[in-house]
């Protein structure tokens, strides 16, 4: 086997390893009936099939959640049935185990394009055994589907910056629309490649922007039409979904300062804004600390989105998974904050990370929100490992001479 064939086959070995970990866990874990959001998505999907009503947590139509993940479940439920819902959930989990390989592939391609092939390998390997990414394949939630689509979007953004071809903008706009239909908060990264293009070419690239915006509209149009025909108003994303997590994020360090019995549930977003204004007047340092360092530590350090996976894999491996997560966080943040001033590729990753982090800090501090941010840290850390290895190899070779 030639050296080039070995290089190309390496990513397939990593993907096979990743699939093994996911299927091993998904097929051997013991599951209880789903609860909370997993149950809500299931109930919603059955309601869509039986009653033709798109409504989350309600028997009437609403826009509480965007339709990306519910429509994925709808297709699976229609094809495989749902009379035995536990069996159907297992089918969803197995499908998601395969879908997750898409995210790992895109992480590899991003690392390869921004830096080099070894960086792509290492970053993909990180994603392959990163505990959160293995466990979330078992969840009837948006995470696996979203991460794959979002990493596809990130890959197209890299291509836009590096090659600026028409198809890159078209596919990027389409992937942005699909990603937004799964998790709307990712829309904030849409301008990033065009800002980088402006710095590169010193022009606004309006023609290229119009290509991306056009395909984004194509992806979003069915949702917009449904909302207008149902509610007779323009609803671009969702109308009810952001208020509760935003208000929940206005309880500094979980001190229980929100009296939910007095909350106007029709204006939770407004109540959250009032709490922030009042908090900044009464104790500005507490609230500034909470909405920056406090929430960051809560999401990335104090809580890790692993569920029962560490217990399933055993105590030693469970400790390793937690230590590995902390290594990625500390190393990734450190190298990103330094490297963004030195290297353009690191700057691209760091800017996207900081934008996604800024949005996450507005809402309730939930470790689940770190999922789309970790690939940036994985790729940056992998790049530094490769750079360090190359530097050490040169030093060693110099000494031998």
PDB file of N, CA and C in Angstrom, residues 17-116:
ATOM      1  N   UNK A  17     -13.728   3.518  13.969  1.00  0.00           N
ATOM      2  CA  UNK A  17     -13.584   3.531  15.426  1.00  0.00           C
ATOM      3  C   UNK A  17     -14.717   4.321  16.072  1.00  0.00           C
ATOM      4  N   UNK A  18     -15.043   5.474  15.502  1.00  0.00           N
ATOM      5  CA  UNK A  18     -16.127   6.305  16.036  1.00  0.00           C
ATOM      6  C   UNK A  18     -17.463   5.581  15.961  1.00  0.00           C
ATOM      7  N   UNK A  19     -17.723   4.932  14.839  1.00  0.00           N
ATOM      8  CA  UNK A  19     -18.987   4.209  14.684  1.00  0.00           C
ATOM      9  C   UNK A  19     -19.075   3.056  15.670  1.00  0.00           C
ATOM     10  N   UNK A  20     -17.960   2.358  15.873  1.00  0.00           N
ATOM     11  CA  UNK A  20     -17.947   1.259  16.843  1.00  0.00           C
ATOM     12  C   UNK A  20     -18.309   1.758  18.236  1.00  0.00           C
ATOM     13  N   UNK A  21     -17.685   2.858  18.676  1.00  0.00           N
ATOM     14  CA  UNK A  21     -17.974   3.399  20.010  1.00  0.00           C
ATOM     15  C   UNK A  21     -19.450   3.752  20.158  1.00  0.00           C
ATOM     16  N   UNK A  22     -20.009   4.376  19.134  1.00  0.00           N
ATOM     17  CA  UNK A  22     -21.396   4.818  19.220  1.00  0.00           C
ATOM     18  C   UNK A  22     -22.372   3.649  19.192  1.00  0.00           C
ATOM     19  N   UNK A  23     -22.162   2.727  18.276  1.00  0.00           N
ATOM     20  CA  UNK A  23     -23.069   1.579  18.195  1.00  0.00           C
ATOM     21  C   UNK A  23     -22.925   0.681  19.419  1.00  0.00           C
ATOM     22  N   UNK A  24     -21.706   0.533  19.912  1.00  0.00           N
ATOM     23  CA  UNK A  24     -21.503  -0.280  21.113  1.00  0.00           C
ATOM     24  C   UNK A  24     -22.296   0.289  22.280  1.00  0.00           C
ATOM     25  N   UNK A  25     -22.249   1.600  22.432  1.00  0.00           N
ATOM     26  CA  UNK A  25     -23.000   2.222  23.529  1.00  0.00           C
ATOM     27  C   UNK A  25     -24.498   2.184  23.268  1.00  0.00           C
ATOM     28  N   UNK A  26     -24.910   2.618  22.095  1.00  0.00           N
ATOM     29  CA  UNK A  26     -26.341   2.716  21.780  1.00  0.00           C
ATOM     30  C   UNK A  26     -27.033   1.362  21.900  1.00  0.00           C
ATOM     31  N   UNK A  27     -26.382   0.309  21.430  1.00  0.00           N
ATOM     32  CA  UNK A  27     -27.018  -1.006  21.389  1.00  0.00           C
ATOM     33  C   UNK A  27     -26.913  -1.773  22.700  1.00  0.00           C
ATOM     34  N   UNK A  28     -26.056  -1.330  23.610  1.00  0.00           N
ATOM     35  CA  UNK A  28     -25.860  -2.067  24.855  1.00  0.00           C
ATOM     36  C   UNK A  28     -26.333  -1.323  26.099  1.00  0.00           C
ATOM     37  N   UNK A  29     -26.657  -0.050  25.965  1.00  0.00           N
ATOM     38  CA  UNK A  29     -27.172   0.708  27.097  1.00  0.00           C
ATOM     39  C   UNK A  29     -28.600   0.266  27.415  1.00  0.00           C
ATOM     40  N   UNK A  30     -28.981   0.385  28.681  1.00  0.00           N
ATOM     41  CA  UNK A  30     -30.358   0.107  29.106  1.00  0.00           C
ATOM     42  C   UNK A  30     -31.102   1.434  29.202  1.00  0.00           C
ATOM     43  N   UNK A  31     -32.237   1.526  28.526  1.00  0.00           N
ATOM     44  CA  UNK A  31     -32.957   2.794  28.440  1.00  0.00           C
ATOM     45  C   UNK A  31     -34.275   2.749  29.204  1.00  0.00           C
ATOM     46  N   UNK A  32     -34.538   3.826  29.902  1.00  0.00           N
ATOM     47  CA  UNK A  32     -35.852   4.051  30.480  1.00  0.00           C
ATOM     48  C   UNK A  32     -36.699   4.817  29.466  1.00  0.00           C
ATOM     49  N   UNK A  33     -38.030   4.818  29.636  1.00  0.00           N
ATOM     50  CA  UNK A  33     -38.856   5.654  28.751  1.00  0.00           C
ATOM     51  C   UNK A  33     -38.380   7.107  28.795  1.00  0.00           C
ATOM     52  N   UNK A  34     -38.373   7.756  27.653  1.00  0.00           N
ATOM     53  CA  UNK A  34     -37.818   9.107  27.562  1.00  0.00           C
ATOM     54  C   UNK A  34     -38.659  10.105  28.352  1.00  0.00           C
ATOM     55  N   UNK A  35     -38.005  11.179  28.797  1.00  0.00           N
ATOM     56  CA  UNK A  35     -38.670  12.235  29.559  1.00  0.00           C
ATOM     57  C   UNK A  35     -38.254  13.591  29.006  1.00  0.00           C
ATOM     58  N   UNK A  36     -38.895  14.623  29.512  1.00  0.00           N
ATOM     59  CA  UNK A  36     -38.582  16.014  29.202  1.00  0.00           C
ATOM     60  C   UNK A  36     -38.567  16.253  27.692  1.00  0.00           C
ATOM     61  N   UNK A  37     -37.518  16.899  27.182  1.00  0.00           N
ATOM     62  CA  UNK A  37     -37.508  17.290  25.766  1.00  0.00           C
ATOM     63  C   UNK A  37     -37.615  16.091  24.834  1.00  0.00           C
ATOM     64  N   UNK A  38     -36.988  14.967  25.196  1.00  0.00           N
ATOM     65  CA  UNK A  38     -37.073  13.782  24.342  1.00  0.00           C
ATOM     66  C   UNK A  38     -38.519  13.298  24.226  1.00  0.00           C
ATOM     67  N   UNK A  39     -39.219  13.320  25.344  1.00  0.00           N
ATOM     68  CA  UNK A  39     -40.633  12.939  25.332  1.00  0.00           C
ATOM     69  C   UNK A  39     -41.463  13.959  24.568  1.00  0.00           C
ATOM     70  N   UNK A  40     -41.144  15.231  24.749  1.00  0.00           N
ATOM     71  CA  UNK A  40     -41.905  16.286  24.071  1.00  0.00           C
ATOM     72  C   UNK A  40     -41.758  16.194  22.558  1.00  0.00           C
ATOM     73  N   UNK A  41     -40.541  15.935  22.086  1.00  0.00           N
ATOM     74  CA  UNK A  41     -40.339  15.779  20.643  1.00  0.00           C
ATOM     75  C   UNK A  41     -41.087  14.554  20.117  1.00  0.00           C
ATOM     76  N   UNK A  42     -41.095  13.481  20.900  1.00  0.00           N
ATOM     77  CA  UNK A  42     -41.805  12.274  20.494  1.00  0.00           C
ATOM     78  C   UNK A  42     -43.300  12.530  20.403  1.00  0.00           C
ATOM     79  N   UNK A  43     -43.859  13.143  21.440  1.00  0.00           N
ATOM     80  CA  UNK A  43     -45.290  13.455  21.452  1.00  0.00           C
ATOM     81  C   UNK A  43     -45.655  14.368  20.292  1.00  0.00           C
ATOM     82  N   UNK A  44     -44.820  15.349  20.045  1.00  0.00           N
ATOM     83  CA  UNK A  44     -45.057  16.292  18.951  1.00  0.00           C
ATOM     84  C   UNK A  44     -45.086  15.576  17.600  1.00  0.00           C
ATOM     85  N   UNK A  45     -44.144  14.656  17.394  1.00  0.00           N
ATOM     86  CA  UNK A  45     -44.063  13.955  16.118  1.00  0.00           C
ATOM     87  C   UNK A  45     -45.283  13.072  15.893  1.00  0.00           C
ATOM     88  N   UNK A  46     -45.702  12.355  16.920  1.00  0.00           N
ATOM     89  CA  UNK A  46     -46.905  11.524  16.812  1.00  0.00           C
ATOM     90  C   UNK A  46     -48.118  12.397  16.509  1.00  0.00           C
ATOM     91  N   UNK A  47     -48.195  13.551  17.142  1.00  0.00           N
ATOM     92  CA  UNK A  47     -49.299  14.481  16.903  1.00  0.00           C
ATOM     93  C   UNK A  47     -49.290  14.984  15.459  1.00  0.00           C
ATOM     94  N   UNK A  48     -48.100  15.236  14.919  1.00  0.00           N
ATOM     95  CA  UNK A  48     -47.993  15.662  13.522  1.00  0.00           C
ATOM     96  C   UNK A  48     -48.532  14.590  12.585  1.00  0.00           C
ATOM     97  N   UNK A  49     -48.206  13.333  12.876  1.00  0.00           N
ATOM     98  CA  UNK A  49     -48.631  12.232  12.011  1.00  0.00           C
ATOM     99  C   UNK A  49     -50.130  11.985  12.131  1.00  0.00           C
ATOM    100  N   UNK A  50     -50.633  11.950  13.355  1.00  0.00           N
ATOM    101  CA  UNK A  50     -52.023  11.552  13.575  1.00  0.00           C
ATOM    102  C   UNK A  50     -53.018  12.690  13.397  1.00  0.00           C
ATOM    103  N   UNK A  51     -52.627  13.907  13.789  1.00  0.00           N
ATOM    104  CA  UNK A  51     -53.570  15.026  13.758  1.00  0.00           C
ATOM    105  C   UNK A  51     -53.187  16.116  12.765  1.00  0.00           C
ATOM    106  N   UNK A  52     -51.985  16.031  12.211  1.00  0.00           N
ATOM    107  CA  UNK A  52     -51.553  17.062  11.283  1.00  0.00           C
ATOM    108  C   UNK A  52     -51.297  18.403  11.934  1.00  0.00           C
ATOM    109  N   UNK A  53     -51.000  18.400  13.240  1.00  0.00           N
ATOM    110  CA  UNK A  53     -50.789  19.636  13.993  1.00  0.00           C
ATOM    111  C   UNK A  53     -49.320  19.741  14.384  1.00  0.00           C
ATOM    112  N   UNK A  54     -48.667  20.841  13.960  1.00  0.00           N
ATOM    113  CA  UNK A  54     -47.284  21.094  14.341  1.00  0.00           C
ATOM    114  C   UNK A  54     -47.298  21.987  15.574  1.00  0.00           C
ATOM    115  N   UNK A  55     -47.195  21.350  16.743  1.00  0.00           N
ATOM    116  CA  UNK A  55     -47.220  22.100  17.988  1.00  0.00           C
ATOM    117  C   UNK A  55     -46.378  21.414  19.041  1.00  0.00           C
ATOM    118  N   UNK A  56     -45.464  22.155  19.641  1.00  0.00           N
ATOM    119  CA  UNK A  56     -44.593  21.628  20.688  1.00  0.00           C
ATOM    120  C   UNK A  56     -45.175  22.009  22.037  1.00  0.00           C
ATOM    121  N   UNK A  57     -45.376  21.021  22.913  1.00  0.00           N
ATOM    122  CA  UNK A  57     -45.971  21.234  24.236  1.00  0.00           C
ATOM    123  C   UNK A  57     -47.384  21.787  24.144  1.00  0.00           C
ATOM    124  N   UNK A  58     -48.060  21.517  23.041  1.00  0.00           N
ATOM    125  CA  UNK A  58     -49.413  22.036  22.858  1.00  0.00           C
ATOM    126  C   UNK A  58     -50.108  21.217  21.782  1.00  0.00           C
ATOM    127  N   UNK A  59     -51.426  21.142  21.873  1.00  0.00           N
ATOM    128  CA  UNK A  59     -52.217  20.453  20.849  1.00  0.00           C
ATOM    129  C   UNK A  59     -52.642  21.406  19.746  1.00  0.00           C
ATOM    130  N   UNK A  60     -52.262  22.674  19.871  1.00  0.00           N
ATOM    131  CA  UNK A  60     -52.546  23.671  18.843  1.00  0.00           C
ATOM    132  C   UNK A  60     -51.241  24.070  18.156  1.00  0.00           C
ATOM    133  N   UNK A  61     -51.317  24.540  16.911  1.00  0.00           N
ATOM    134  CA  UNK A  61     -50.100  24.935  16.198  1.00  0.00           C
ATOM    135  C   UNK A  61     -49.340  26.037  16.930  1.00  0.00           C
ATOM    136  N   UNK A  62     -48.015  25.946  16.916  1.00  0.00           N
ATOM    137  CA  UNK A  62     -47.186  27.020  17.458  1.00  0.00           C
ATOM    138  C   UNK A  62     -45.838  27.017  16.753  1.00  0.00           C
ATOM    139  N   UNK A  63     -44.981  27.940  17.160  1.00  0.00           N
ATOM    140  CA  UNK A  63     -43.631  28.034  16.574  1.00  0.00           C
ATOM    141  C   UNK A  63     -42.575  27.890  17.663  1.00  0.00           C
ATOM    142  N   UNK A  64     -42.890  27.111  18.693  1.00  0.00           N
ATOM    143  CA  UNK A  64     -41.993  26.985  19.845  1.00  0.00           C
ATOM    144  C   UNK A  64     -40.627  26.450  19.426  1.00  0.00           C
ATOM    145  N   UNK A  65     -40.619  25.477  18.510  1.00  0.00           N
ATOM    146  CA  UNK A  65     -39.354  24.948  17.993  1.00  0.00           C
ATOM    147  C   UNK A  65     -39.389  24.983  16.469  1.00  0.00           C
ATOM    148  N   UNK A  66     -38.223  25.193  15.873  1.00  0.00           N
ATOM    149  CA  UNK A  66     -38.113  25.157  14.417  1.00  0.00           C
ATOM    150  C   UNK A  66     -38.182  23.702  13.941  1.00  0.00           C
ATOM    151  N   UNK A  67     -38.501  23.472  12.653  1.00  0.00           N
ATOM    152  CA  UNK A  67     -38.939  22.135  12.223  1.00  0.00           C
ATOM    153  C   UNK A  67     -37.853  21.154  11.815  1.00  0.00           C
ATOM    154  N   UNK A  68     -36.570  21.534  11.891  1.00  0.00           N
ATOM    155  CA  UNK A  68     -35.535  20.635  11.395  1.00  0.00           C
ATOM    156  C   UNK A  68     -35.551  19.258  12.031  1.00  0.00           C
ATOM    157  N   UNK A  69     -35.444  19.198  13.350  1.00  0.00           N
ATOM    158  CA  UNK A  69     -35.409  17.904  14.032  1.00  0.00           C
ATOM    159  C   UNK A  69     -36.773  17.217  14.056  1.00  0.00           C
ATOM    160  N   UNK A  70     -37.876  17.930  14.320  1.00  0.00           N
ATOM    161  CA  UNK A  70     -39.186  17.262  14.257  1.00  0.00           C
ATOM    162  C   UNK A  70     -39.460  16.602  12.905  1.00  0.00           C
ATOM    163  N   UNK A  71     -39.042  17.229  11.812  1.00  0.00           N
ATOM    164  CA  UNK A  71     -39.276  16.624  10.502  1.00  0.00           C
ATOM    165  C   UNK A  71     -38.394  15.395  10.297  1.00  0.00           C
ATOM    166  N   UNK A  72     -37.196  15.398  10.874  1.00  0.00           N
ATOM    167  CA  UNK A  72     -36.349  14.203  10.841  1.00  0.00           C
ATOM    168  C   UNK A  72     -37.050  13.050  11.555  1.00  0.00           C
ATOM    169  N   UNK A  73     -37.579  13.321  12.754  1.00  0.00           N
ATOM    170  CA  UNK A  73     -38.319  12.287  13.482  1.00  0.00           C
ATOM    171  C   UNK A  73     -39.567  11.866  12.715  1.00  0.00           C
ATOM    172  N   UNK A  74     -40.232  12.812  12.093  1.00  0.00           N
ATOM    173  CA  UNK A  74     -41.447  12.523  11.324  1.00  0.00           C
ATOM    174  C   UNK A  74     -41.152  11.486  10.239  1.00  0.00           C
ATOM    175  N   UNK A  75     -40.058  11.675   9.516  1.00  0.00           N
ATOM    176  CA  UNK A  75     -39.696  10.744   8.446  1.00  0.00           C
ATOM    177  C   UNK A  75     -39.397   9.359   9.019  1.00  0.00           C
ATOM    178  N   UNK A  76     -38.634   9.306  10.114  1.00  0.00           N
ATOM    179  CA  UNK A  76     -38.293   8.018  10.723  1.00  0.00           C
ATOM    180  C   UNK A  76     -39.549   7.320  11.232  1.00  0.00           C
ATOM    181  N   UNK A  77     -40.421   8.050  11.910  1.00  0.00           N
ATOM    182  CA  UNK A  77     -41.648   7.461  12.453  1.00  0.00           C
ATOM    183  C   UNK A  77     -42.561   6.968  11.331  1.00  0.00           C
ATOM    184  N   UNK A  78     -42.651   7.709  10.241  1.00  0.00           N
ATOM    185  CA  UNK A  78     -43.506   7.309   9.120  1.00  0.00           C
ATOM    186  C   UNK A  78     -42.976   6.045   8.452  1.00  0.00           C
ATOM    187  N   UNK A  79     -41.661   5.928   8.338  1.00  0.00           N
ATOM    188  CA  UNK A  79     -41.073   4.771   7.662  1.00  0.00           C
ATOM    189  C   UNK A  79     -41.129   3.524   8.540  1.00  0.00           C
ATOM    190  N   UNK A  80     -40.770   3.662   9.814  1.00  0.00           N
ATOM    191  CA  UNK A  80     -40.611   2.498  10.683  1.00  0.00           C
ATOM    192  C   UNK A  80     -41.781   2.287  11.640  1.00  0.00           C
ATOM    193  N   UNK A  81     -42.718   3.231  11.684  1.00  0.00           N
ATOM    194  CA  UNK A  81     -43.830   3.096  12.607  1.00  0.00           C
ATOM    195  C   UNK A  81     -43.441   3.503  14.015  1.00  0.00           C
ATOM    196  N   UNK A  82     -44.442   3.588  14.884  1.00  0.00           N
ATOM    197  CA  UNK A  82     -44.171   4.025  16.257  1.00  0.00           C
ATOM    198  C   UNK A  82     -45.082   3.333  17.267  1.00  0.00           C
ATOM    199  N   UNK A  83     -45.687   2.209  16.872  1.00  0.00           N
ATOM    200  CA  UNK A  83     -46.539   1.481  17.815  1.00  0.00           C
ATOM    201  C   UNK A  83     -45.720   0.968  18.996  1.00  0.00           C
ATOM    202  N   UNK A  84     -44.489   0.543  18.720  1.00  0.00           N
ATOM    203  CA  UNK A  84     -43.532   0.205  19.776  1.00  0.00           C
ATOM    204  C   UNK A  84     -42.515   1.340  19.819  1.00  0.00           C
ATOM    205  N   UNK A  85     -42.800   2.350  20.614  1.00  0.00           N
ATOM    206  CA  UNK A  85     -42.001   3.574  20.577  1.00  0.00           C
ATOM    207  C   UNK A  85     -40.568   3.342  21.045  1.00  0.00           C
ATOM    208  N   UNK A  86     -40.369   2.396  21.961  1.00  0.00           N
ATOM    209  CA  UNK A  86     -39.011   2.099  22.421  1.00  0.00           C
ATOM    210  C   UNK A  86     -38.168   1.561  21.264  1.00  0.00           C
ATOM    211  N   UNK A  87     -38.786   0.714  20.435  1.00  0.00           N
ATOM    212  CA  UNK A  87     -38.080   0.171  19.272  1.00  0.00           C
ATOM    213  C   UNK A  87     -37.768   1.281  18.270  1.00  0.00           C
ATOM    214  N   UNK A  88     -38.729   2.169  18.047  1.00  0.00           N
ATOM    215  CA  UNK A  88     -38.508   3.273  17.112  1.00  0.00           C
ATOM    216  C   UNK A  88     -37.409   4.199  17.612  1.00  0.00           C
ATOM    217  N   UNK A  89     -37.375   4.438  18.909  1.00  0.00           N
ATOM    218  CA  UNK A  89     -36.307   5.264  19.474  1.00  0.00           C
ATOM    219  C   UNK A  89     -34.940   4.617  19.244  1.00  0.00           C
ATOM    220  N   UNK A  90     -34.874   3.298  19.317  1.00  0.00           N
ATOM    221  CA  UNK A  90     -33.603   2.619  19.052  1.00  0.00           C
ATOM    222  C   UNK A  90     -33.181   2.811  17.598  1.00  0.00           C
ATOM    223  N   UNK A  91     -34.147   2.790  16.698  1.00  0.00           N
ATOM    224  CA  UNK A  91     -33.840   3.033  15.287  1.00  0.00           C
ATOM    225  C   UNK A  91     -33.279   4.442  15.110  1.00  0.00           C
ATOM    226  N   UNK A  92     -33.898   5.416  15.780  1.00  0.00           N
ATOM    227  CA  UNK A  92     -33.405   6.797  15.719  1.00  0.00           C
ATOM    228  C   UNK A  92     -31.969   6.861  16.226  1.00  0.00           C
ATOM    229  N   UNK A  93     -31.694   6.166  17.323  1.00  0.00           N
ATOM    230  CA  UNK A  93     -30.345   6.198  17.902  1.00  0.00           C
ATOM    231  C   UNK A  93     -29.312   5.611  16.944  1.00  0.00           C
ATOM    232  N   UNK A  94     -29.652   4.502  16.306  1.00  0.00           N
ATOM    233  CA  UNK A  94     -28.719   3.877  15.362  1.00  0.00           C
ATOM    234  C   UNK A  94     -28.483   4.799  14.166  1.00  0.00           C
ATOM    235  N   UNK A  95     -29.547   5.391  13.654  1.00  0.00           N
ATOM    236  CA  UNK A  95     -29.405   6.333  12.538  1.00  0.00           C
ATOM    237  C   UNK A  95     -28.504   7.494  12.941  1.00  0.00           C
ATOM    238  N   UNK A  96     -28.703   7.996  14.153  1.00  0.00           N
ATOM    239  CA  UNK A  96     -27.887   9.114  14.618  1.00  0.00           C
ATOM    240  C   UNK A  96     -26.428   8.722  14.788  1.00  0.00           C
ATOM    241  N   UNK A  97     -26.168   7.464  15.133  1.00  0.00           N
ATOM    242  CA  UNK A  97     -24.779   7.007  15.230  1.00  0.00           C
ATOM    243  C   UNK A  97     -24.077   7.152  13.885  1.00  0.00           C
ATOM    244  N   UNK A  98     -24.801   6.864  12.812  1.00  0.00           N
ATOM    245  CA  UNK A  98     -24.229   7.022  11.474  1.00  0.00           C
ATOM    246  C   UNK A  98     -24.154   8.494  11.074  1.00  0.00           C
ATOM    247  N   UNK A  99     -25.194   9.270  11.405  1.00  0.00           N
ATOM    248  CA  UNK A  99     -25.186  10.697  11.075  1.00  0.00           C
ATOM    249  C   UNK A  99     -24.002  11.399  11.729  1.00  0.00           C
ATOM    250  N   UNK A 100     -23.658  10.972  12.943  1.00  0.00           N
ATOM    251  CA  UNK A 100     -22.566  11.631  13.672  1.00  0.00           C
ATOM    252  C   UNK A 100     -21.238  11.527  12.938  1.00  0.00           C
ATOM    253  N   UNK A 101     -21.097  10.528  12.080  1.00  0.00           N
ATOM    254  CA  UNK A 101     -19.859  10.396  11.308  1.00  0.00           C
ATOM    255  C   UNK A 101     -19.675  11.574  10.358  1.00  0.00           C
ATOM    256  N   UNK A 102     -20.794  12.175   9.943  1.00  0.00           N
ATOM    257  CA  UNK A 102     -20.707  13.353   9.087  1.00  0.00           C
ATOM    258  C   UNK A 102     -20.001  14.494   9.786  1.00  0.00           C
ATOM    259  N   UNK A 103     -20.332  14.715  11.058  1.00  0.00           N
ATOM    260  CA  UNK A 103     -19.687  15.787  11.821  1.00  0.00           C
ATOM    261  C   UNK A 103     -18.186  15.537  11.936  1.00  0.00           C
ATOM    262  N   UNK A 104     -17.809  14.290  12.210  1.00  0.00           N
ATOM    263  CA  UNK A 104     -16.386  13.958  12.347  1.00  0.00           C
ATOM    264  C   UNK A 104     -15.655  14.162  11.024  1.00  0.00           C
ATOM    265  N   UNK A 105     -16.307  13.777   9.927  1.00  0.00           N
ATOM    266  CA  UNK A 105     -15.706  13.972   8.605  1.00  0.00           C
ATOM    267  C   UNK A 105     -15.475  15.447   8.314  1.00  0.00           C
ATOM    268  N   UNK A 106     -16.459  16.275   8.618  1.00  0.00           N
ATOM    269  CA  UNK A 106     -16.304  17.713   8.377  1.00  0.00           C
ATOM    270  C   UNK A 106     -15.230  18.321   9.283  1.00  0.00           C
ATOM    271  N   UNK A 107     -15.140  17.848  10.521  1.00  0.00           N
ATOM    272  CA  UNK A 107     -14.078  18.327  11.412  1.00  0.00           C
ATOM    273  C   UNK A 107     -12.711  17.987  10.819  1.00  0.00           C
ATOM    274  N   UNK A 108     -12.585  16.783  10.288  1.00  0.00           N
ATOM    275  CA  UNK A 108     -11.340  16.391   9.611  1.00  0.00           C
ATOM    276  C   UNK A 108     -11.042  17.307   8.426  1.00  0.00           C
ATOM    277  N   UNK A 109     -12.058  17.555   7.598  1.00  0.00           N
ATOM    278  CA  UNK A 109     -11.860  18.378   6.404  1.00  0.00           C
ATOM    279  C   UNK A 109     -11.524  19.822   6.760  1.00  0.00           C
ATOM    280  N   UNK A 110     -12.150  20.345   7.813  1.00  0.00           N
ATOM    281  CA  UNK A 110     -11.844  21.706   8.261  1.00  0.00           C
ATOM    282  C   UNK A 110     -10.394  21.788   8.730  1.00  0.00           C
ATOM    283  N   UNK A 111      -9.984  20.831   9.576  1.00  0.00           N
ATOM    284  CA  UNK A 111      -8.603  20.819  10.056  1.00  0.00           C
ATOM    285  C   UNK A 111      -7.602  20.674   8.924  1.00  0.00           C
ATOM    286  N   UNK A 112      -7.927  19.830   7.958  1.00  0.00           N
ATOM    287  CA  UNK A 112      -7.037  19.611   6.814  1.00  0.00           C
ATOM    288  C   UNK A 112      -6.910  20.873   5.969  1.00  0.00           C
ATOM    289  N   UNK A 113      -8.022  21.549   5.712  1.00  0.00           N
ATOM    290  CA  UNK A 113      -8.000  22.752   4.868  1.00  0.00           C
ATOM    291  C   UNK A 113      -7.339  23.930   5.572  1.00  0.00           C
ATOM    292  N   UNK A 114      -7.651  24.115   6.843  1.00  0.00           N
ATOM    293  CA  UNK A 114      -7.100  25.259   7.563  1.00  0.00           C
ATOM    294  C   UNK A 114      -5.621  25.075   7.894  1.00  0.00           C
ATOM    295  N   UNK A 115      -5.217  23.833   8.145  1.00  0.00           N
ATOM    296  CA  UNK A 115      -3.843  23.592   8.600  1.00  0.00           C
ATOM    297  C   UNK A 115      -3.168  22.527   7.736  1.00  0.00           C
ATOM    298  N   UNK A 116      -3.414  21.275   8.035  1.00  0.00           N
ATOM    299  CA  UNK A 116      -2.798  20.184   7.289  1.00  0.00           C
ATOM    300  C   UNK A 116      -3.537  18.895   7.632  1.00  0.00           C
TER     301      UNK A 116
END
